[in-house]
Coordinates of N, CA, C and O in Angstrom, one line a residue:
X1 N 50.3 67.9 65.0 CA 51.3 68.8 65.6 C 51.8 68.1 66.9 O 51.0 67.4 67.6
X2 N 53.1 68.2 67.1 CA 53.7 67.6 68.3 C 53.4 68.5 69.5 O 53.6 69.7 69.5
X3 N 52.9 67.9 70.6 CA 52.7 68.6 71.8 C 53.3 67.9 73.0 O 53.3 66.7 73.1
X4 N 54.0 68.7 73.8 CA 54.7 68.1 75.0 C 54.3 68.8 76.2 O 54.2 70.0 76.3
X5 N 54.0 68.1 77.3 CA 53.6 68.6 78.6 C 54.4 68.0 79.7 O 54.3 66.8 79.9
X6 N 55.2 68.8 80.4 CA 55.9 68.4 81.5 C 55.1 68.4 82.8 O 54.2 69.2 83.0
X7 N 55.5 67.5 83.7 CA 54.9 67.5 85.0 C 55.8 66.9 86.0 O 56.8 66.3 85.6
X8 N 55.5 67.0 87.3 CA 56.3 66.3 88.3 C 57.3 67.2 89.1 O 58.0 66.8 90.0
X9 N 57.4 68.5 88.7 CA 58.2 69.4 89.4 C 57.7 69.8 90.7 O 56.5 69.5 91.0
X10 N 58.5 70.4 91.5 CA 58.1 70.7 92.9 C 59.3 71.1 93.7 O 60.4 71.3 93.3
X11 N 59.0 71.1 95.0 CA 60.1 71.5 96.0 C 60.6 70.2 96.7 O 59.8 69.4 97.2
X12 N 61.9 70.1 96.8 CA 62.5 68.9 97.4 C 63.7 69.3 98.1 O 64.4 70.3 97.7
X13 N 64.1 68.6 99.2 CA 65.3 68.9 99.9 C 66.5 68.4 99.2 O 66.4 67.4 98.5
X14 N 67.6 69.0 99.5 CA 68.9 68.5 98.9 C 69.1 67.1 99.3 O 68.9 66.7 100.5
X15 N 69.5 66.3 98.4 CA 69.7 64.8 98.6 C 68.5 64.0 98.3 O 68.6 62.8 98.2
X16 N 67.4 64.7 98.0 CA 66.2 64.0 97.7 C 66.1 63.6 96.3 O 67.0 63.8 95.5
X17 N 65.0 63.0 95.9 CA 64.7 62.6 94.5 C 63.4 63.1 94.0 O 62.5 63.5 94.7
X18 N 63.4 63.2 92.7 CA 62.2 63.7 92.0 C 62.1 63.1 90.6 O 63.2 62.9 90.0
X19 N 61.0 62.8 90.1 CA 60.8 62.2 88.8 C 59.9 63.2 87.9 O 58.8 63.4 88.3
X20 N 60.5 63.6 86.9 CA 59.8 64.5 85.9 C 59.2 63.6 84.8 O 59.8 62.6 84.4
X21 N 58.0 64.0 84.3 CA 57.4 63.3 83.2 C 57.1 64.3 82.1 O 56.9 65.5 82.3
X22 N 57.1 63.8 80.9 CA 56.8 64.6 79.7 C 55.9 63.8 78.8 O 56.3 62.8 78.2
X23 N 54.7 64.2 78.8 CA 53.7 63.5 78.0 C 53.7 64.0 76.6 O 53.5 65.2 76.4
X24 N 53.9 63.2 75.6 CA 53.9 63.6 74.2 C 52.7 63.1 73.5 O 52.0 62.1 73.8
X25 N 52.3 63.9 72.5 CA 51.2 63.6 71.6 C 51.5 62.5 70.6 O 52.6 62.4 70.2
X26 N 50.5 61.7 70.3 CA 50.7 60.7 69.3 C 51.9 59.8 69.6 O 52.0 59.4 70.8
X27 N 52.7 59.5 68.6 CA 53.9 58.7 68.8 C 55.2 59.5 68.9 O 56.2 58.9 68.6
X28 N 55.1 60.7 69.4 CA 56.3 61.5 69.5 C 57.4 60.9 70.3 O 58.5 60.8 69.8
X29 N 57.1 60.5 71.5 CA 58.1 59.9 72.3 C 58.7 58.7 71.8 O 59.9 58.4 71.9
X30 N 57.9 57.8 71.1 CA 58.4 56.6 70.6 C 59.2 56.8 69.3 O 60.1 56.0 69.0
X31 N 59.0 57.8 68.5 CA 59.6 58.0 67.2 C 60.7 59.1 67.2 O 61.5 59.1 66.2
X32 N 60.8 60.0 68.1 CA 61.7 61.1 68.1 C 62.8 60.9 69.2 O 62.5 60.4 70.3
X33 N 64.0 61.4 68.9 CA 64.9 61.6 69.9 C 64.4 62.7 70.8 O 63.9 63.7 70.4
X34 N 64.6 62.5 72.1 CA 64.0 63.5 73.1 C 65.1 64.0 74.0 O 66.2 63.4 74.1
X35 N 64.9 65.1 74.6 CA 65.9 65.7 75.4 C 65.3 66.5 76.6 O 64.1 66.8 76.6
X36 N 66.0 66.6 77.6 CA 65.7 67.5 78.8 C 66.7 68.6 78.9 O 67.9 68.4 78.8
X37 N 66.2 69.8 79.1 CA 67.0 71.0 79.3 C 66.5 71.7 80.5 O 65.3 71.5 81.0
X38 N 67.3 72.6 81.0 CA 66.8 73.4 82.2 C 67.4 74.8 82.1 O 68.4 75.0 81.5
X39 N 66.7 75.7 82.8 CA 67.1 77.1 82.9 C 67.1 77.5 84.3 O 66.0 77.8 84.9
X40 N 68.3 77.6 84.9 CA 68.3 78.1 86.3 C 68.0 79.6 86.3 O 68.1 80.3 85.3
X41 N 67.6 80.0 87.5 CA 67.2 81.5 87.6 C 68.4 82.3 87.2 O 69.5 82.1 87.7
X42 N 68.2 83.3 86.3 CA 69.2 84.2 85.9 C 70.3 83.7 85.0 O 71.3 84.3 84.7
X43 N 70.1 82.5 84.5 CA 71.0 81.8 83.6 C 70.3 81.4 82.3 O 69.1 81.4 82.2
X44 N 71.2 81.0 81.3 CA 70.7 80.6 80.0 C 70.2 79.1 80.1 O 70.7 78.4 81.0
X45 N 69.4 78.7 79.2 CA 69.0 77.3 79.1 C 70.2 76.4 78.9 O 71.1 76.7 78.1
X46 N 70.3 75.3 79.5 CA 71.4 74.4 79.4 C 70.9 72.9 79.2 O 69.8 72.5 79.6
X47 N 71.8 72.2 78.6 CA 71.5 70.8 78.3 C 71.5 69.9 79.6 O 72.4 70.2 80.4
X48 N 70.6 69.0 79.7 CA 70.6 68.1 80.8 C 70.9 66.6 80.3 O 71.8 66.0 80.8
X49 N 70.0 66.1 79.4 CA 70.1 64.8 79.0 C 69.4 64.6 77.7 O 68.5 65.3 77.4
X50 N 69.7 63.6 76.9 CA 69.0 63.3 75.7 C 69.0 61.7 75.5 O 69.8 61.0 76.0
X51 N 68.0 61.3 74.8 CA 67.7 59.9 74.6 C 67.4 59.7 73.1 O 66.5 60.4 72.6
X52 N 68.1 58.7 72.5 CA 67.8 58.4 71.1 C 66.4 57.9 70.9 O 65.8 57.4 71.9
X53 N 65.9 57.9 69.7 CA 64.5 57.4 69.5 C 64.4 56.0 69.9 O 63.3 55.5 70.2
X54 N 65.5 55.2 69.8 CA 65.4 53.8 70.1 C 65.3 53.6 71.6 O 65.0 52.5 72.1
X55 N 65.7 54.6 72.4 CA 65.7 54.5 73.8 C 67.0 53.8 74.4 O 67.0 53.5 75.5
X56 N 68.0 53.6 73.5 CA 69.2 52.9 73.9 C 70.3 53.8 74.2 O 71.0 53.6 75.2
X57 N 70.5 54.8 73.4 CA 71.6 55.8 73.6 C 71.2 56.9 74.4 O 70.2 57.6 74.0
X58 N 71.9 57.2 75.5 CA 71.6 58.3 76.3 C 72.9 59.1 76.6 O 74.0 58.6 76.7
X59 N 72.8 60.4 76.6 CA 73.9 61.3 76.9 C 73.5 62.3 78.0 O 72.3 62.7 78.1
X60 N 74.4 62.6 78.9 CA 74.1 63.5 80.0 C 75.1 64.6 80.2 O 76.3 64.5 79.8
X61 N 74.7 65.7 80.7 CA 75.6 66.8 81.1 C 76.5 66.3 82.2 O 76.1 65.5 83.0
X62 N 77.7 66.8 82.2 CA 78.6 66.4 83.3 C 78.1 66.6 84.7 O 78.3 65.9 85.6
X63 N 77.3 67.7 84.8 CA 76.8 68.1 86.1 C 75.7 67.2 86.7 O 75.5 67.2 87.9
X64 N 75.1 66.3 85.8 CA 74.1 65.5 86.3 C 74.4 64.0 86.1 O 73.7 63.1 86.6
X65 N 75.4 63.7 85.4 CA 75.8 62.3 85.1 C 76.0 61.5 86.4 O 76.7 62.0 87.3
X66 N 75.4 60.4 86.5 CA 75.4 59.5 87.7 C 74.3 59.8 88.7 O 74.1 59.0 89.6
X67 N 73.6 60.9 88.5 CA 72.5 61.3 89.4 C 71.2 61.2 88.7 O 70.2 60.9 89.3
X68 N 71.2 61.6 87.4 CA 70.0 61.7 86.7 C 69.9 60.5 85.7 O 70.9 60.1 85.2
X69 N 68.7 60.1 85.4 CA 68.5 59.0 84.4 C 67.3 59.4 83.5 O 66.2 59.7 84.0
X70 N 67.6 59.4 82.2 CA 66.5 59.7 81.2 C 66.0 58.3 80.7 O 66.8 57.4 80.4
X71 N 64.7 58.2 80.5 CA 64.1 57.0 80.0 C 62.7 57.4 79.4 O 62.3 58.5 79.5
X72 N 62.1 56.4 78.8 CA 60.8 56.6 78.3 C 60.0 55.3 78.3 O 60.5 54.2 78.4
X73 N 58.7 55.6 78.2 CA 57.7 54.5 78.1 C 56.9 54.7 76.8 O 56.0 55.6 76.8
X74 N 57.2 54.0 75.8 CA 56.6 54.2 74.5 C 55.1 54.0 74.5 O 54.3 54.6 73.9
X75 N 54.7 53.0 75.3 CA 53.3 52.6 75.4 C 52.4 53.8 75.9 O 51.3 54.0 75.6
X76 N 53.0 54.5 76.9 CA 52.4 55.7 77.5 C 52.7 57.0 76.9 O 52.3 58.0 77.3
X77 N 53.6 57.0 75.8 CA 54.0 58.2 75.2 C 54.6 59.2 76.2 O 54.3 60.4 76.1
X78 N 55.4 58.7 77.1 CA 55.9 59.5 78.1 C 57.4 59.4 78.3 O 58.0 58.3 78.3
X79 N 58.1 60.5 78.4 CA 59.5 60.6 78.7 C 59.7 61.0 80.1 O 58.9 61.7 80.7
X80 N 60.7 60.4 80.7 CA 61.0 60.6 82.2 C 62.4 61.1 82.4 O 63.3 60.9 81.6
X81 N 62.5 61.8 83.5 CA 63.8 62.2 84.0 C 63.8 61.9 85.5 O 63.2 62.6 86.3
X82 N 64.5 60.9 85.9 CA 64.6 60.5 87.3 C 65.8 61.3 87.9 O 66.9 61.1 87.4
X83 N 65.6 62.1 88.9 CA 66.6 62.9 89.4 C 66.9 62.5 90.9 O 66.0 62.6 91.7
X84 N 68.1 62.0 91.2 CA 68.5 61.6 92.5 C 69.6 62.5 93.0 O 70.2 63.2 92.3
X85 N 69.8 62.4 94.3 CA 70.8 63.2 95.0 C 70.8 64.6 94.5 O 71.8 65.2 94.2
X86 N 69.6 65.2 94.6 CA 69.4 66.6 94.1 C 70.2 67.6 94.9 O 70.4 67.4 96.1
X87 N 70.7 68.6 94.2 CA 71.5 69.7 94.8 C 70.8 71.0 94.6 O 70.0 71.1 93.6
X88 N 71.0 72.0 95.4 CA 70.5 73.3 95.2 C 70.8 73.8 93.8 O 69.9 74.6 93.2
X89 N 71.9 73.5 93.2 CA 72.3 73.9 91.9 C 71.4 73.3 90.8 O 71.4 73.8 89.7
X90 N 70.6 72.3 91.1 CA 69.7 71.7 90.2 C 68.4 72.6 90.1 O 67.5 72.2 89.2
X91 N 68.2 73.5 90.9 CA 67.0 74.4 90.8 C 66.9 75.1 89.5 O 67.9 75.8 89.1
X92 N 65.8 74.9 88.8 CA 65.6 75.4 87.5 C 64.3 75.1 87.0 O 63.5 74.3 87.5
X93 N 63.9 75.7 85.9 CA 62.7 75.3 85.1 C 63.2 74.2 84.1 O 64.1 74.5 83.4
X94 N 62.6 73.1 84.2 CA 63.0 72.0 83.3 C 62.0 71.8 82.1 O 60.8 71.8 82.3
X95 N 62.6 71.7 81.0 CA 61.9 71.5 79.7 C 62.2 70.2 79.0 O 63.3 69.8 79.0
X96 N 61.2 69.6 78.5 CA 61.4 68.5 77.6 C 61.3 68.9 76.2 O 60.6 69.9 75.9
X97 N 61.9 68.2 75.3 CA 61.9 68.7 73.9 C 62.1 67.5 72.9 O 62.6 66.4 73.3
X98 N 61.6 67.6 71.7 CA 61.7 66.6 70.7 C 62.5 67.2 69.5 O 62.3 68.4 69.2
X99 N 63.3 66.4 68.9 CA 64.0 66.9 67.7 C 63.0 67.2 66.5 O 61.9 66.8 66.6
X100 N 63.5 67.9 65.5 CA 62.7 68.3 64.4 C 62.1 67.1 63.6 O 61.0 67.1 63.2
X101 N 63.0 66.1 63.4 CA 62.6 65.0 62.6 C 62.7 63.7 63.5 O 63.5 63.6 64.4
X102 N 61.9 62.7 63.1 CA 61.9 61.5 63.9 C 63.2 60.7 63.6 O 64.0 61.0 62.7
X103 N 63.4 59.6 64.4 CA 64.5 58.7 64.3 C 65.8 59.3 64.5 O 66.8 58.8 64.0
X104 N 65.9 60.3 65.4 CA 67.2 60.9 65.7 C 67.9 60.1 66.8 O 67.4 59.3 67.5
X105 N 69.2 60.4 66.9 CA 70.1 59.8 67.9 C 70.2 60.6 69.1 O 70.9 60.2 70.1
X106 N 69.7 61.8 69.1 CA 69.8 62.7 70.2 C 71.0 63.7 70.1 O 72.1 63.3 69.5
X107 N 70.9 64.8 70.7 CA 72.0 65.8 70.6 C 71.9 66.7 71.8 O 70.8 66.9 72.4
X108 N 73.0 67.4 72.2 CA 73.0 68.3 73.3 C 72.7 69.7 72.8 O 72.5 70.6 73.7
X109 N 72.6 69.9 71.5 CA 72.3 71.3 71.0 C 70.9 71.6 71.0 O 70.0 71.0 70.3
X110 N 70.5 72.6 71.8 CA 69.1 72.9 71.9 C 68.5 73.4 70.7 O 67.3 73.3 70.4
X111 N 69.3 74.0 69.8 CA 68.8 74.6 68.5 C 68.3 73.5 67.6 O 67.6 73.9 66.6
X112 N 68.7 72.3 67.8 CA 68.2 71.2 66.9 C 66.9 70.6 67.4 O 66.4 69.7 66.7
X113 N 66.4 71.0 68.5 CA 65.1 70.6 69.0 C 64.0 71.5 68.5 O 64.2 72.7 68.6
X114 N 63.0 71.0 68.0 CA 61.9 71.8 67.3 C 60.7 71.9 68.2 O 60.0 73.0 68.1
X115 N 60.4 70.9 69.0 CA 59.2 70.9 69.8 C 59.6 71.0 71.3 O 60.4 70.2 71.8
X116 N 58.9 71.9 72.0 CA 59.2 72.1 73.4 C 57.9 72.1 74.3 O 56.9 72.6 73.8
X117 N 58.1 71.6 75.5 CA 57.0 71.7 76.5 C 57.1 73.1 77.1 O 57.9 73.9 76.9
X118 N 56.1 73.3 78.1 CA 56.0 74.6 78.7 C 56.9 74.7 79.9 O 57.1 75.8 80.4
X119 N 57.5 73.6 80.4 CA 58.4 73.7 81.5 C 57.8 73.4 82.8 O 56.6 73.6 83.0
X120 N 58.5 72.8 83.7 CA 58.1 72.6 85.1 C 59.2 73.0 86.1 O 60.3 72.7 85.9
X121 N 58.8 73.7 87.1 CA 59.7 74.2 88.1 C 60.2 73.2 89.1 O 59.4 72.4 89.7
X122 N 61.5 73.1 89.3 CA 62.1 72.2 90.3 C 62.9 73.1 91.2 O 63.8 73.9 90.7
X123 N 62.6 73.0 92.5 CA 63.3 73.8 93.5 C 63.9 72.9 94.5 O 63.2 72.1 95.1
X124 N 65.2 73.0 94.7 CA 65.9 72.1 95.7 C 66.4 73.0 96.8 O 67.2 73.9 96.6
X125 N 66.0 72.7 98.0 CA 66.3 73.5 99.1 C 67.5 72.9 99.9 O 67.6 71.7 99.9
X126 N 68.3 73.7 100.5 CA 69.5 73.2 101.2 C 69.2 73.0 102.7 O 68.1 73.4 103.2

């Protein structure tokens, strides 16, 4: 079974940086397209970024493009989300996810992700 565990969330001032990690079981991170999603308080879950299984193709939501970077370390079975120039609007619970089948190219559609982590809270103060 695929298991994902996020970490690295916390409180940071606007303009600061934070790096989220997502530890995957087995070879999940190396073989599956992965994604980051977030749920701001009082809002629905939204797409943040996705990375193809090859680690070459990445897509970002307009709201984070240029500030966030998705990457992975296959050797450590870990997915990352480097967040720079953070804004209060970035405050949310962040989730990592893996697509249902391996070797995917990544998608913005949350419904196509089958495995989810428990989430990690990111709070950006002004």
